[in-house]
């Protein structure tokens, strides 16, 4: 369906939008024209610095509207105005665009992608000169410029301009080469990698990831991972999966897991179609597969990146200069590790655009950032790319597994050791579908006017609520001034409840899909080692949350299908 104007304008142009929405709400050329006008206003040297354009492998046969064609049209608009365009000659992972923006010192860049969304969708992400996704005020100002564009200028539809203009440049070879070189900065056991007997299966989910993950493994000294043949090559129909989102777990990883069993491979790596996210599965001693959640993988990555920093850093390195970050709906495990180890941990609003911008600020102030993540399997290892990156995450987890193998440990066993050292963090994330914006608004407004106007709930079923934070309105009951430390985000819904039993639960809307998501986590101290009890408590709180706050039957919410 066409995205409503209000919802679209509340976005940051990082929305994933359907082809229908693109061409009926704001035609693609109007969007790029508006972006050009804003960039021209911001950068006096725009025509010297240029603009980066990348694209994934999506395509619509009926409309002949592929990501590649949209990329060419995007480039044509800018070329017609004398702006140099770094247009990749081949599909690339999303993280290549922010990486290229920084390396080439471009003014900005776009990646044409709908990531892991359904095949009918497409859209684009916009990156600023700092290599991070755009945030306010750039998003709002670009949208104003788009609205002012009545029609594109002459030549904008001439997609062949990219083949004839001297201003078109192909950065593919240069960026691929230096990206793979930069990857080696976070490779700590190359010799071990060359000798490991571990086998890895990789699926690119019919997207862009295969070639680049193969190169990343080579950069780390590994033998190539074994590809899933049915999913290795680009296929815009995603014909072997019900949904091209590896976050959905074992039900979409079936081909990978069966191949792993056939090849006696213990670890499966799955990059989503634009290769900016990573799912991991590991075969356990009982023969069953464990698909790690994003929060569990973050615990492993956080432990590994800090351990590697300690083992390879200079003696003068100051732990108080080290940072890790996570979005506020993600696990607090990094916070627990930071408290014990002495480095800094920070939270941001949901979305890697906030992480990327904050990391750049920290780097500019001489800080060292080791790792950042969001629970939806988005990971940033190191700071070569200021966005989530499934390619680098895949090879880092492979090195971690190879190292642990020499200690007779699996990833799952190491995860348990991490929890026993820093405290169990048991979390669960899921969602309900809701296609009616008024219903979504009603759900959240009821929580803000629960017993009487302007009052939040004091309990949820049998569970007392200690604090409430409403980022939408900027309210936080835990603060003396009752104001949220995180910036208010009026254009999205997000309320967090801290329960008296230690559970933290957040309800929020999705920025790209018609979903109400819930995130819940029990954060225990290291001495609380009864995992079963914590899991039971978490499940009871979630059930109460759904029954009392979301009320799916009453509100017509559709349960997530498994």
Coordinates of C-alpha atoms in Angstrom, one line a residue:
X1 CA 0.0 0.0 0.0
X2 CA 1.1 3.6 -0.5
X3 CA 2.6 4.9 2.6
X4 CA 0.6 7.7 4.1
X5 CA 2.0 11.1 3.7
X6 CA 2.3 11.8 7.4
X7 CA 4.1 8.5 8.0
X8 CA 6.4 9.1 5.0
X9 CA 7.4 12.6 6.1
X10 CA 8.2 11.3 9.6
X11 CA 10.9 9.1 8.1
X12 CA 14.5 10.0 7.4
X13 CA 14.6 8.8 3.8
X14 CA 16.0 5.5 5.2
X15 CA 12.6 4.0 4.8
X16 CA 12.1 1.0 2.7
X17 CA 9.3 2.0 0.4
X18 CA 7.4 0.0 -2.2
X19 CA 7.7 0.8 -5.9
X20 CA 4.1 1.9 -5.9
X21 CA 4.8 4.3 -3.1
X22 CA 7.9 5.7 -4.8
X23 CA 6.2 6.5 -8.0
X24 CA 2.8 7.6 -6.7
X25 CA 3.8 9.6 -3.7
X26 CA 7.1 11.1 -4.7
X27 CA 8.5 10.0 -8.1
X28 CA 12.1 8.8 -7.8
X29 CA 13.4 11.7 -10.0
X30 CA 11.7 14.3 -7.8
X31 CA 13.3 12.7 -4.7
X32 CA 16.8 12.9 -6.2
X33 CA 16.1 16.4 -7.5
X34 CA 15.1 17.5 -4.1
X35 CA 18.2 15.9 -2.6
X36 CA 20.4 17.6 -5.2
X37 CA 19.0 21.0 -4.3
X38 CA 19.7 20.4 -0.6
X39 CA 23.2 19.1 -1.1
X40 CA 24.0 22.1 -3.4
X41 CA 22.9 24.4 -0.6
X42 CA 25.0 22.6 2.0
X43 CA 28.2 22.0 0.0
X44 CA 29.8 24.8 -2.1
X45 CA 32.2 22.2 -3.4
X46 CA 29.5 19.6 -4.3
X47 CA 30.6 19.5 -7.9
X48 CA 34.1 18.7 -6.9
X49 CA 33.4 16.1 -4.2
X50 CA 30.7 14.1 -6.0
X51 CA 28.1 11.6 -4.9
X52 CA 28.2 7.8 -4.4
X53 CA 25.5 5.5 -5.7
X54 CA 25.2 1.8 -4.9
X55 CA 22.5 -0.8 -5.5
X56 CA 21.4 -4.3 -4.6
X57 CA 20.0 -7.0 -6.8
X58 CA 16.3 -6.4 -6.5
X59 CA 14.2 -6.1 -9.7
X60 CA 10.6 -6.0 -10.9
X61 CA 10.1 -7.8 -14.2
X62 CA 6.6 -6.3 -14.8
X63 CA 7.8 -2.7 -14.4
X64 CA 11.4 -3.2 -15.6
X65 CA 12.3 -1.3 -12.4
X66 CA 15.3 -2.9 -10.9
X67 CA 17.6 -1.4 -8.2
X68 CA 20.2 -1.0 -11.0
X69 CA 17.8 1.1 -13.1
X70 CA 16.9 3.2 -10.1
X71 CA 20.6 3.7 -9.5
X72 CA 21.2 4.8 -13.1
X73 CA 18.3 7.3 -12.9
X74 CA 19.6 8.6 -9.6
X75 CA 23.0 9.1 -11.2
X76 CA 21.5 10.7 -14.3
X77 CA 19.8 13.5 -12.3
X78 CA 23.1 14.5 -10.7
X79 CA 25.2 14.1 -13.9
X80 CA 22.8 16.4 -15.7
X81 CA 23.7 19.1 -13.2
X82 CA 27.5 18.5 -13.5
X83 CA 28.0 16.5 -10.3
X84 CA 30.5 13.7 -10.5
X85 CA 28.9 10.4 -9.6
X86 CA 30.7 7.3 -8.2
X87 CA 28.3 4.7 -9.6
X88 CA 29.3 1.1 -8.7
X89 CA 29.3 -1.0 -11.9
X90 CA 28.1 -4.0 -10.0
X91 CA 25.8 -4.7 -7.1
X92 CA 27.5 -4.2 -3.7
X93 CA 26.7 -4.7 0.0
X94 CA 25.0 -1.7 1.6
X95 CA 28.1 -1.0 3.8
X96 CA 30.2 -0.3 0.7
X97 CA 28.3 2.9 0.1
X98 CA 29.0 4.6 3.5
X99 CA 32.6 3.2 3.3
X100 CA 33.0 4.8 -0.2
X101 CA 31.6 8.1 0.9
X102 CA 34.3 8.5 3.6
X103 CA 37.1 7.0 1.5
X104 CA 36.3 9.2 -1.6
X105 CA 35.4 12.2 0.5
X106 CA 32.1 12.5 -1.3
X107 CA 29.4 14.9 -0.1
X108 CA 26.9 12.1 0.3
X109 CA 25.7 8.8 -1.1
X110 CA 22.6 6.6 -1.6
X111 CA 22.2 2.8 -1.6
X112 CA 19.2 1.6 -3.6
X113 CA 17.9 -1.3 -1.5
X114 CA 15.0 -2.7 0.5
X115 CA 17.3 -4.9 2.5
X116 CA 15.4 -7.9 3.8
X117 CA 11.9 -6.7 2.9
X118 CA 9.5 -8.6 0.6
X119 CA 10.4 -8.8 -3.1
X120 CA 7.8 -6.1 -4.0
X121 CA 9.6 -3.4 -2.0
X122 CA 12.4 -1.1 -2.8
X123 CA 13.8 2.1 -1.4
X124 CA 17.1 3.8 -0.5
X125 CA 19.3 4.8 2.3
X126 CA 21.0 8.2 2.4
X127 CA 24.4 8.7 3.8
X128 CA 26.0 12.1 4.7
X129 CA 29.6 13.1 4.3
X130 CA 30.5 11.5 7.6
X131 CA 29.6 8.1 6.3
X132 CA 26.6 7.7 8.7
X133 CA 22.9 7.6 7.7
X134 CA 21.3 11.0 7.7
X135 CA 19.6 12.3 10.9
X136 CA 17.8 15.5 11.6
X137 CA 17.8 18.2 10.4
X138 CA 19.1 16.8 7.1
X139 CA 16.2 14.4 6.7
X140 CA 13.5 17.1 7.2
X141 CA 15.2 19.6 5.0
X142 CA 15.7 17.1 2.1
X143 CA 12.0 16.2 2.3
X144 CA 11.1 19.9 2.1
X145 CA 13.2 20.2 -1.0
X146 CA 11.5 17.1 -2.5
X147 CA 8.1 18.6 -1.9
X148 CA 9.2 21.8 -3.8
X149 CA 10.2 19.8 -6.9
X150 CA 7.2 20.0 -9.3
X151 CA 8.9 18.1 -12.1
X152 CA 12.4 16.8 -12.9
X153 CA 14.6 18.8 -15.3
X154 CA 15.4 17.8 -18.9
X155 CA 17.7 14.9 -19.2
X156 CA 16.8 13.3 -15.9
X157 CA 15.2 10.3 -17.5
X158 CA 18.3 9.7 -19.7
X159 CA 19.7 6.8 -17.8
X160 CA 22.2 6.2 -20.6
X161 CA 23.9 9.3 -19.5
X162 CA 25.9 7.2 -17.0
X163 CA 27.5 5.4 -20.0
X164 CA 28.5 8.6 -21.9
X165 CA 29.2 11.2 -19.2
X166 CA 32.9 11.9 -18.3
X167 CA 31.7 12.6 -14.8
X168 CA 30.7 8.9 -14.2
X169 CA 33.3 7.0 -12.2
X170 CA 33.3 3.4 -11.2
X171 CA 34.7 2.9 -7.6
X172 CA 34.2 -0.8 -7.4
X173 CA 37.7 -2.1 -7.8
X174 CA 39.3 0.6 -5.6
X175 CA 36.7 0.4 -2.8
X176 CA 36.7 -3.5 -2.8
X177 CA 40.5 -3.5 -2.5
X178 CA 40.8 -1.0 0.3
X179 CA 37.8 -2.4 2.2
X180 CA 39.3 -5.8 2.3
X181 CA 42.7 -4.3 3.4
X182 CA 40.9 -2.4 6.2
X183 CA 39.2 -5.6 7.3
X184 CA 42.6 -7.0 8.3
X185 CA 42.7 -4.4 11.1
X186 CA 40.3 -6.6 13.0
X187 CA 41.9 -9.9 12.1
X188 CA 43.9 -11.1 15.1
X189 CA 44.6 -14.8 14.4
X190 CA 45.4 -15.1 10.7
X191 CA 47.8 -18.0 11.1
X192 CA 45.3 -19.9 13.1
X193 CA 42.6 -19.1 10.5
X194 CA 44.8 -20.7 7.8
X195 CA 45.0 -23.9 9.7
X196 CA 41.5 -24.4 11.1
X197 CA 39.6 -27.5 10.3
X198 CA 36.3 -25.8 10.9
X199 CA 34.0 -25.6 7.9
X200 CA 31.6 -22.7 7.4
X201 CA 28.4 -22.6 5.3
X202 CA 27.4 -19.2 3.9
X203 CA 24.1 -18.2 2.4
X204 CA 23.6 -14.8 0.8
X205 CA 19.8 -15.2 0.6
X206 CA 19.7 -14.6 -3.1
X207 CA 21.3 -11.2 -2.6
X208 CA 24.7 -9.4 -3.0
X209 CA 26.8 -11.2 -0.3
X210 CA 28.4 -14.2 -1.9
X211 CA 31.4 -12.6 -3.7
X212 CA 32.2 -10.2 -0.9
X213 CA 32.0 -12.8 1.9
X214 CA 34.3 -15.0 -0.1
X215 CA 36.8 -12.1 -0.4
X216 CA 36.5 -11.3 3.3
X217 CA 37.4 -14.9 4.2
X218 CA 40.4 -14.7 1.9
X219 CA 41.5 -11.5 3.6
X220 CA 41.4 -13.3 7.0
X221 CA 43.4 -16.3 5.6
X222 CA 40.5 -18.7 5.6
X223 CA 39.5 -21.2 3.0
X224 CA 36.4 -20.1 1.2
X225 CA 33.1 -20.8 3.1
X226 CA 30.8 -23.3 1.4
X227 CA 28.0 -21.5 -0.4
X228 CA 24.4 -22.7 -0.5
X229 CA 24.1 -23.3 -4.3
X230 CA 20.4 -22.6 -4.5
X231 CA 20.8 -19.2 -2.8
X232 CA 24.3 -18.1 -4.0
X233 CA 23.3 -16.1 -7.0
X234 CA 21.1 -13.0 -7.1
X235 CA 17.4 -13.7 -7.5
X236 CA 15.0 -10.8 -7.1
X237 CA 12.1 -13.3 -6.5
X238 CA 13.9 -14.8 -3.4
X239 CA 12.5 -18.1 -4.8
X240 CA 13.7 -20.5 -2.1
X241 CA 12.6 -18.6 1.0
X242 CA 9.2 -17.6 2.3
X243 CA 10.8 -14.4 3.5
X244 CA 14.3 -13.0 2.7
X245 CA 15.0 -12.2 6.3
X246 CA 17.6 -14.4 8.1
X247 CA 16.4 -13.0 11.4
X248 CA 13.3 -15.2 11.1
X249 CA 15.5 -18.1 12.2
X250 CA 15.5 -21.8 11.5
X251 CA 12.4 -21.7 9.2
X252 CA 14.3 -19.6 6.6
X253 CA 17.7 -21.3 7.1
X254 CA 16.6 -24.8 6.2
X255 CA 18.7 -25.1 3.0
X256 CA 21.8 -23.9 4.9
X257 CA 21.3 -26.2 7.8
X258 CA 20.8 -29.3 5.6
X259 CA 23.9 -28.5 3.6
X260 CA 25.9 -28.0 6.8
X261 CA 24.8 -31.5 8.0
X262 CA 25.8 -32.9 4.6
X263 CA 29.2 -31.2 4.7
X264 CA 29.8 -31.8 8.4
X265 CA 30.0 -28.0 9.0
X266 CA 29.2 -26.8 12.4
X267 CA 28.7 -23.1 11.8
X268 CA 26.2 -21.4 9.3
X269 CA 26.5 -17.8 8.4
X270 CA 23.6 -16.0 6.7
X271 CA 23.8 -12.5 5.3
X272 CA 20.6 -10.7 4.3
X273 CA 20.0 -9.7 0.7
X274 CA 22.0 -6.4 1.0
X275 CA 24.6 -8.0 3.3
X276 CA 24.4 -5.5 6.1
X277 CA 23.1 -7.9 8.7
X278 CA 24.2 -11.4 9.8
X279 CA 22.5 -14.4 11.3
X280 CA 24.5 -17.3 12.8
X281 CA 23.6 -20.9 13.6
X282 CA 25.7 -23.6 15.3
X283 CA 25.2 -27.3 15.5
X284 CA 25.2 -28.5 19.1
X285 CA 26.5 -31.7 20.5
X286 CA 23.0 -33.2 20.6
X287 CA 22.7 -32.7 16.8
X288 CA 20.3 -29.8 17.1
X289 CA 20.9 -26.3 15.7
X290 CA 21.1 -23.2 17.8
X291 CA 20.2 -20.0 15.9
X292 CA 21.6 -17.2 17.9
X293 CA 19.6 -14.1 18.5
X294 CA 21.1 -10.7 17.7
X295 CA 21.5 -10.0 21.5
X296 CA 23.4 -13.3 22.0
X297 CA 25.7 -12.6 19.0
X298 CA 26.3 -9.1 20.5
X299 CA 27.4 -10.7 23.8
X300 CA 29.9 -12.8 21.8
X301 CA 31.1 -9.9 19.6
X302 CA 31.4 -7.6 22.6
X303 CA 33.5 -10.1 24.5
X304 CA 35.7 -10.9 21.5
X305 CA 36.4 -7.3 20.5
X306 CA 37.3 -6.3 24.0
X307 CA 39.4 -9.4 24.6
X308 CA 41.2 -8.7 21.3
X309 CA 41.8 -5.1 22.2
X310 CA 43.3 -6.0 25.5
X311 CA 45.5 -8.7 23.9
X312 CA 46.8 -6.6 21.0
X313 CA 46.7 -3.0 22.3
X314 CA 49.7 -1.1 23.6
X315 CA 50.4 -0.9 27.3
X316 CA 49.6 2.8 27.2
X317 CA 46.1 2.2 25.9
X318 CA 43.6 3.5 28.3
X319 CA 40.4 1.4 28.9
X320 CA 38.6 4.6 29.9
X321 CA 39.0 5.8 26.3
X322 CA 37.2 2.8 24.9
X323 CA 33.5 2.7 24.0
X324 CA 30.8 0.3 22.9
X325 CA 27.3 1.3 21.8
X326 CA 23.9 -0.3 21.4
X327 CA 20.4 0.9 20.6
X328 CA 18.1 1.3 23.6
X329 CA 15.9 -1.7 22.6
X330 CA 18.9 -4.0 22.5
X331 CA 20.4 -6.2 25.3
X332 CA 22.1 -4.5 28.2
X333 CA 24.9 -7.1 28.1
X334 CA 27.5 -4.6 26.9
X335 CA 26.6 -2.4 29.8
X336 CA 27.3 -5.2 32.2
X337 CA 30.6 -6.0 30.5
X338 CA 31.6 -2.3 30.5
X339 CA 30.8 -1.9 34.2
X340 CA 33.1 -4.8 35.1
X341 CA 35.9 -4.1 32.6
X342 CA 36.0 -0.3 33.0
X343 CA 35.2 0.9 29.4
X344 CA 32.3 3.2 28.5
X345 CA 28.9 2.0 27.2
X346 CA 26.3 4.3 25.5
X347 CA 22.8 3.8 24.3
X348 CA 21.2 5.5 21.3
X349 CA 17.7 5.6 19.8
X350 CA 16.8 2.6 17.7
X351 CA 18.4 2.6 14.2
X352 CA 22.0 2.5 13.1
X353 CA 21.7 6.1 11.9
X354 CA 22.0 7.2 15.5
X355 CA 24.8 4.8 16.3
X356 CA 26.8 5.9 13.2
X357 CA 26.5 9.6 14.0
X358 CA 27.4 9.1 17.6
X359 CA 30.4 6.9 16.8
X360 CA 31.7 9.6 14.4
X361 CA 31.4 12.2 17.2
X362 CA 33.4 9.9 19.6
X363 CA 36.1 9.3 17.0
X364 CA 36.4 13.0 16.3
X365 CA 37.0 13.5 20.1
X366 CA 39.8 11.0 20.2
X367 CA 37.8 8.0 21.6
X368 CA 38.2 4.4 20.5
X369 CA 35.0 2.5 19.5
X370 CA 35.4 -1.2 19.4
X371 CA 31.8 -2.4 18.7
X372 CA 28.2 -1.4 18.3
X373 CA 25.0 -3.2 17.5
X374 CA 21.3 -3.3 17.3
X375 CA 19.3 -6.4 18.3
X376 CA 18.0 -7.1 14.8
X377 CA 21.3 -8.8 13.9
X378 CA 23.0 -5.6 12.9
X379 CA 26.7 -5.4 14.0
X380 CA 29.6 -2.9 13.6
X381 CA 33.0 -4.4 14.3
X382 CA 35.6 -1.7 14.3
X383 CA 35.0 1.7 12.7
X384 CA 35.9 1.4 9.1
X385 CA 32.2 1.4 8.3
X386 CA 29.9 3.6 10.4
X387 CA 26.9 1.3 9.8
X388 CA 26.0 -2.3 10.3
X389 CA 28.0 -4.6 8.2
X390 CA 27.2 -8.3 7.6
X391 CA 30.4 -9.0 5.6
X392 CA 32.8 -8.0 8.3
X393 CA 30.6 -9.6 11.0
X394 CA 30.6 -12.9 9.1
X395 CA 34.4 -13.2 9.0
X396 CA 34.9 -11.9 12.6
X397 CA 32.5 -14.6 13.9
X398 CA 34.4 -17.2 11.8
X399 CA 37.7 -16.2 13.4
X400 CA 36.1 -16.3 16.9
X401 CA 34.7 -19.8 16.3
X402 CA 38.1 -21.0 15.0
X403 CA 39.9 -19.6 18.1
X404 CA 37.3 -21.1 20.4
X405 CA 37.8 -24.5 18.6
X406 CA 41.4 -24.5 19.8
X407 CA 40.1 -24.1 23.4
X408 CA 37.6 -27.0 22.8
X409 CA 34.8 -24.5 23.1
X410 CA 31.8 -23.8 20.9
X411 CA 30.2 -20.4 20.4
X412 CA 27.3 -21.5 22.5
X413 CA 29.6 -22.7 25.3
X414 CA 31.4 -19.4 25.2
X415 CA 28.1 -17.5 25.4
X416 CA 27.3 -19.3 28.6
X417 CA 30.7 -18.4 30.0
X418 CA 30.1 -14.8 29.2
X419 CA 26.7 -14.8 31.0
X420 CA 28.2 -16.6 34.0
X421 CA 30.9 -13.9 34.2
X422 CA 28.8 -10.8 33.6
X423 CA 25.3 -11.9 34.5
X424 CA 22.6 -13.7 32.5
X425 CA 20.7 -11.5 30.0
X426 CA 17.7 -13.4 28.8
X427 CA 15.8 -11.6 26.1
X428 CA 13.0 -12.1 23.7
X429 CA 11.9 -10.0 20.7
X430 CA 8.9 -10.4 18.5
X431 CA 6.1 -8.4 16.9
X432 CA 2.5 -8.1 15.8
X433 CA 1.4 -7.0 12.4
X434 CA -1.0 -4.1 12.2
X435 CA -2.0 -2.4 8.9
X436 CA -4.2 0.3 10.5
X437 CA -2.3 3.4 11.7
X438 CA -5.2 4.6 13.8
X439 CA -5.2 1.3 15.7
X440 CA -1.4 1.6 16.4
X441 CA -1.9 5.2 17.6
X442 CA -4.8 4.1 19.9
X443 CA -2.7 1.3 21.5
X444 CA 0.0 3.8 22.5
X445 CA -2.4 6.6 23.5
X446 CA -4.1 4.3 25.9
X447 CA -0.8 3.6 27.6
X448 CA -0.3 7.4 28.0
X449 CA -3.8 7.8 29.5
X450 CA -4.1 4.5 31.3
X451 CA -6.2 5.0 34.5
X452 CA -6.9 8.7 33.9
X453 CA -5.6 11.3 31.4
X454 CA -1.9 11.7 31.2
X455 CA -1.1 8.7 33.5
X456 CA 1.0 5.7 32.7
X457 CA 0.3 2.2 34.0
X458 CA 1.7 1.4 37.5
X459 CA 1.5 -2.3 36.9
X460 CA 1.0 -4.9 34.2
X461 CA -1.0 -7.8 35.5
X462 CA 0.7 -9.0 38.6
X463 CA 4.0 -7.2 37.8
X464 CA 4.7 -3.8 39.3
X465 CA 6.3 -1.1 37.2
X466 CA 9.2 0.9 38.6
X467 CA 9.8 3.4 35.8
X468 CA 8.3 4.4 32.5
X469 CA 10.2 6.1 29.6
X470 CA 8.2 7.5 26.7
X471 CA 10.7 8.6 24.0
X472 CA 7.8 9.8 21.8
X473 CA 6.9 12.5 24.3
X474 CA 10.3 12.9 26.0
X475 CA 9.1 11.7 29.4
X476 CA 11.1 9.5 31.8
X477 CA 9.9 8.9 35.4
X478 CA 13.4 7.7 36.5
X479 CA 14.9 11.2 35.9
X480 CA 14.6 14.0 38.5
X481 CA 13.3 16.4 35.9
X482 CA 11.1 13.7 34.3
X483 CA 12.8 14.2 30.9
X484 CA 14.2 11.5 28.8
X485 CA 18.0 11.4 28.4
X486 CA 17.5 10.1 24.9
X487 CA 16.2 12.8 22.5
X488 CA 12.5 12.8 22.0
X489 CA 11.4 11.2 18.7
X490 CA 7.9 12.5 18.1
X491 CA 7.4 10.8 14.8
X492 CA 7.6 7.2 16.1
X493 CA 6.0 5.4 19.0
X494 CA 8.2 4.0 21.8
X495 CA 7.5 3.3 25.4
X496 CA 9.8 1.4 27.8
X497 CA 8.7 -0.1 31.1
X498 CA 11.2 -1.1 33.9
X499 CA 9.6 -3.7 36.1
X500 CA 10.2 -4.2 39.8
X501 CA 11.5 -7.8 39.1
X502 CA 14.3 -6.4 36.9
X503 CA 12.7 -7.0 33.5
X504 CA 12.9 -4.2 31.0
X505 CA 10.3 -4.2 28.2
X506 CA 9.8 -1.8 25.2
X507 CA 6.9 -1.4 22.8
X508 CA 7.6 0.4 19.6
X509 CA 6.6 0.8 16.0
X510 CA 8.8 -0.3 13.1
X511 CA 10.3 2.4 10.9
X512 CA 9.9 0.3 7.8
X513 CA 7.2 -2.3 8.3
X514 CA 3.6 -2.3 9.6
X515 CA 4.6 -3.8 13.0
X516 CA 4.3 -3.2 16.7
X517 CA 7.4 -4.7 18.1
X518 CA 8.1 -5.8 21.7
X519 CA 11.5 -6.2 23.3
X520 CA 11.8 -7.7 26.8
X521 CA 14.9 -8.7 28.8
X522 CA 15.7 -10.0 32.2
X523 CA 19.0 -8.6 33.4
X524 CA 20.5 -10.7 36.3
X525 CA 23.5 -10.2 38.4
X526 CA 26.3 -12.8 38.0
X527 CA 25.3 -14.5 41.2
X528 CA 21.8 -15.2 39.8
X529 CA 22.6 -18.3 37.8
X530 CA 19.1 -19.9 37.7
X531 CA 18.6 -19.5 34.0
X532 CA 15.3 -21.5 34.0
X533 CA 13.8 -19.2 36.6
X534 CA 14.8 -16.1 34.6
X535 CA 13.3 -17.5 31.4
X536 CA 10.0 -18.3 33.2
X537 CA 9.8 -14.8 34.7
X538 CA 10.5 -13.2 31.3
X539 CA 7.8 -15.3 29.6
X540 CA 5.2 -14.4 32.3
X541 CA 6.0 -10.7 31.9
X542 CA 5.7 -10.9 28.1
X543 CA 2.3 -12.7 28.4
X544 CA 1.1 -10.0 30.8
X545 CA 2.4 -7.3 28.4
X546 CA 0.5 -8.7 25.5
X547 CA -2.7 -9.4 27.4
X548 CA -2.9 -6.0 29.2
X549 CA -1.1 -3.5 26.9
X550 CA -1.3 -4.8 23.4
X551 CA -4.7 -6.7 23.6
X552 CA -4.3 -8.3 20.2
X553 CA -7.9 -9.7 20.0
X554 CA -9.5 -6.4 20.8
X555 CA -7.2 -4.4 18.5
X556 CA -7.1 -6.9 15.6
X557 CA -3.4 -7.4 15.8
X558 CA -1.9 -10.3 13.7
X559 CA 0.5 -12.6 15.6
X560 CA 3.9 -13.2 14.1
X561 CA 3.8 -16.4 12.1
X562 CA 6.6 -18.9 12.8

